[in-house]
Coordinates of C-alpha atoms in Angstrom, one line a residue:
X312 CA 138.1 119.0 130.8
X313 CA 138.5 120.8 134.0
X314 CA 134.5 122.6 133.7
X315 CA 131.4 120.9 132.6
X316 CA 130.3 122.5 129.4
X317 CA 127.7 125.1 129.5
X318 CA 124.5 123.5 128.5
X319 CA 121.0 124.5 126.7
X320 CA 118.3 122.6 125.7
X321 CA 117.0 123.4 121.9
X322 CA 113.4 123.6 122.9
X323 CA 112.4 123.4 118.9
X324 CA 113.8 119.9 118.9
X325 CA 112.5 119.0 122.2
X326 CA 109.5 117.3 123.9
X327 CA 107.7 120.2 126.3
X328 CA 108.5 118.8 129.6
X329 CA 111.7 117.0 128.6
X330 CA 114.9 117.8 130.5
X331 CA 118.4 118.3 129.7
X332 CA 120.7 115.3 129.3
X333 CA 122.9 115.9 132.3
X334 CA 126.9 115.8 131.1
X335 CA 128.0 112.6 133.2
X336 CA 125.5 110.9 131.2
X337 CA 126.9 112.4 127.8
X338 CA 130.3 111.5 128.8
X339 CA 129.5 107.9 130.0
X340 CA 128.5 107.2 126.4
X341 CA 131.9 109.2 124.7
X342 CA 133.7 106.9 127.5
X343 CA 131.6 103.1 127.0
X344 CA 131.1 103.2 123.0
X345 CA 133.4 101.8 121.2
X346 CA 132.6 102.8 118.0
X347 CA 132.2 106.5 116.4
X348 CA 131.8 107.6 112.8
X349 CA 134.7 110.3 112.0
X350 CA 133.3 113.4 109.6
X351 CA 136.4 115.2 107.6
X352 CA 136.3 116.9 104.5
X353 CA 138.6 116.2 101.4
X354 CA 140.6 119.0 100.0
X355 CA 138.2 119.5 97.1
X356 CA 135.2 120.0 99.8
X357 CA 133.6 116.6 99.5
X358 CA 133.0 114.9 102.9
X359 CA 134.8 111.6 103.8
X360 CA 132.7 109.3 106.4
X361 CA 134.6 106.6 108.2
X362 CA 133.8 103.8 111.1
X363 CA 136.5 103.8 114.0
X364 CA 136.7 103.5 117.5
X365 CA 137.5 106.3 119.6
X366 CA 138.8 106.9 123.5
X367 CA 137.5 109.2 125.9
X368 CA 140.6 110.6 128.0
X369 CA 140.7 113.6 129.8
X370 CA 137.5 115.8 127.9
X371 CA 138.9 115.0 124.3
X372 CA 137.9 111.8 122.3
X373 CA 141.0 110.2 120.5
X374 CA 141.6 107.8 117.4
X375 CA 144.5 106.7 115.5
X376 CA 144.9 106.0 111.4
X377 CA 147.8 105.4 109.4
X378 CA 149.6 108.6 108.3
X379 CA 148.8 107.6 104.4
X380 CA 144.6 107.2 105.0
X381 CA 142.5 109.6 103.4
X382 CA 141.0 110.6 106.6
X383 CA 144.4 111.9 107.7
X384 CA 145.2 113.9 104.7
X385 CA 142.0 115.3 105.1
X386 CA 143.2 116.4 108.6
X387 CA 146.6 117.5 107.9
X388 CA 144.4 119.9 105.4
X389 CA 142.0 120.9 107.6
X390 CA 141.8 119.8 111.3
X391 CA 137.9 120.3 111.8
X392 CA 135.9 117.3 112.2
X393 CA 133.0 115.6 113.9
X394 CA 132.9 112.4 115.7
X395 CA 129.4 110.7 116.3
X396 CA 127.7 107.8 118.2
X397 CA 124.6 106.5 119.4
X398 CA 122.7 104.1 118.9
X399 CA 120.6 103.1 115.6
X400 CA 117.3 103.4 117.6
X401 CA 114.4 105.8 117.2
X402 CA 112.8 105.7 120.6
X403 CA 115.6 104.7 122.8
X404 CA 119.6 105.3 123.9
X405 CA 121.3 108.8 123.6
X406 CA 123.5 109.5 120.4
X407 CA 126.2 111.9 121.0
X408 CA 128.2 114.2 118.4
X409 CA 131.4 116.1 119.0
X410 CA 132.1 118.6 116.9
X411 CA 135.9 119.9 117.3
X412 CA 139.0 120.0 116.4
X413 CA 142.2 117.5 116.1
X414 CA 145.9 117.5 116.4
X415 CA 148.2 115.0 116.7
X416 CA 149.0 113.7 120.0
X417 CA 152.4 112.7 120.7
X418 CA 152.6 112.6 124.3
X419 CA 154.3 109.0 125.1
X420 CA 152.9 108.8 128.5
X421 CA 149.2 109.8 127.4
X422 CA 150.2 107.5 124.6
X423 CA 150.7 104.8 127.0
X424 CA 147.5 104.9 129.0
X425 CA 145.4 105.0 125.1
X426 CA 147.0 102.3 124.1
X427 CA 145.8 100.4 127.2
X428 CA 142.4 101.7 126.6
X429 CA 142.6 100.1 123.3
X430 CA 144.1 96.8 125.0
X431 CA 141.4 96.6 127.7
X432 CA 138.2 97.7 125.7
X433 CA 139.1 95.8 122.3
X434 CA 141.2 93.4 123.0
X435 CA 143.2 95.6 120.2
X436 CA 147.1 95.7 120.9
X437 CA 149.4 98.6 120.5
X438 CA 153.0 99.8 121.5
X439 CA 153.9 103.1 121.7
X440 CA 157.0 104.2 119.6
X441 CA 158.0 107.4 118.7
X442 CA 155.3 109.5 119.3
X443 CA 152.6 107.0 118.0
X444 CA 150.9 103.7 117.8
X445 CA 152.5 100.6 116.2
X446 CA 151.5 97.0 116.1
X447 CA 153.5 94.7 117.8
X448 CA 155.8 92.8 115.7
X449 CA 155.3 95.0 112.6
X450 CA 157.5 98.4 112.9
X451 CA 156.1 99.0 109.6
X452 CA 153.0 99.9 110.7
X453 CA 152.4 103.3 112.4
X454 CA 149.6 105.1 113.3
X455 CA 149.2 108.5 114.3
X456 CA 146.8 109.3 117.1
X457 CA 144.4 112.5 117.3
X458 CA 142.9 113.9 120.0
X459 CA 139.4 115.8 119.2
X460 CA 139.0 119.0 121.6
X461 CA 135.3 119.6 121.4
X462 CA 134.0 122.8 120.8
X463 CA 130.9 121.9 120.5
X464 CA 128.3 118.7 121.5
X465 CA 125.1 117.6 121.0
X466 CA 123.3 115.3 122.7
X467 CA 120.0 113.8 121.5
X468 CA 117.9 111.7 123.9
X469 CA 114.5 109.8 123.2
X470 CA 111.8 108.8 125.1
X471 CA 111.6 111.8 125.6
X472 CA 113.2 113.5 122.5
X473 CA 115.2 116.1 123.3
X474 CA 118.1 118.1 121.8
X475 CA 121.1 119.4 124.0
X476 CA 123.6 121.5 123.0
X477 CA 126.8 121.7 125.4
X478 CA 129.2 124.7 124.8
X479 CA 132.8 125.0 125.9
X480 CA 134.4 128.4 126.5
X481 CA 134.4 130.8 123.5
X482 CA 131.9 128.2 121.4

């Protein structure tokens, strides 16, 4: 993202005296975790919840799934989602969700520097062949990648808890 996101603390879900979560520290924690849990919603309404790791690259978090996956049906219905991550502590860490939008990417040089990502943070292999993922030596298997523009994020810290909320543009 070019700007940092406009940020507010929600004072109802906050410690008095806490501060606001300052965005390098929001985005160090999209960038280090390795894994987020992906939100979509089925065409009949009924929410899908899925594991995955996820890249941060240029102010939008990415993943990839195979084309025939329920969570990208879900997408190719209805783009909304939410990533989330964190930690599964009550008094410590910062958990982080991104609420946004996805589209497929299918830019071979951003491509490219995801799938080192994926090579360097989880020791997870992929080529890059028309316009998405593959795994080496199997040509059978592709994988669409997303990218997530946020819209929205919210950050909440502990010790002291506090509730962020970071804006981007018209959001």
């Amino acid at each position: 993202m070019a700007t940092e996101p406009t940020s507010r603390q929600v004072s109802e879900f906050s410690e008095p005296g806490s501060t606001v979560v300052p965005w390098a520290e929001v985005e160090r924690v999209l960038r280090e975790s390795e894994m987020f849990w992906l939100s979509t919603v089925r065409r009949d309404g009924r929410p899908h919840v899925v594991p995955l790791p996820a890249m941060w690259l240029d102010g939008r978090l990415h993943f990839c799934t195979g084309a025939h996956e329920q969570k990208a049906r879900n997408l190719e219905a209805n783009a909304r989602c939410v990533l989330t991550t964190g930690t599964n502590s009550y008094r410590s860490g910062l958990d982080v969700i991104v609420e946004g939008t996805a589209a497929q990417l299918r830019d071979e040089k951003t491509l490219t520097v995801l799938a080192e990502l994926w090579r360097d943070k989880l020791d997870w292999p992929f080529e890059v062949a028309d316009g998405q993922f593959s795994d080496p030596g199997n040509d059978d298997h592709r994988a669409p990648v997303y990218a997530v523009t946020p819209a929205k994020v919210l950050a909440f810290g502990k010790a002291p808890y506090r509730q962020i909320r970071y804006t981007f543009g018209d959001s």
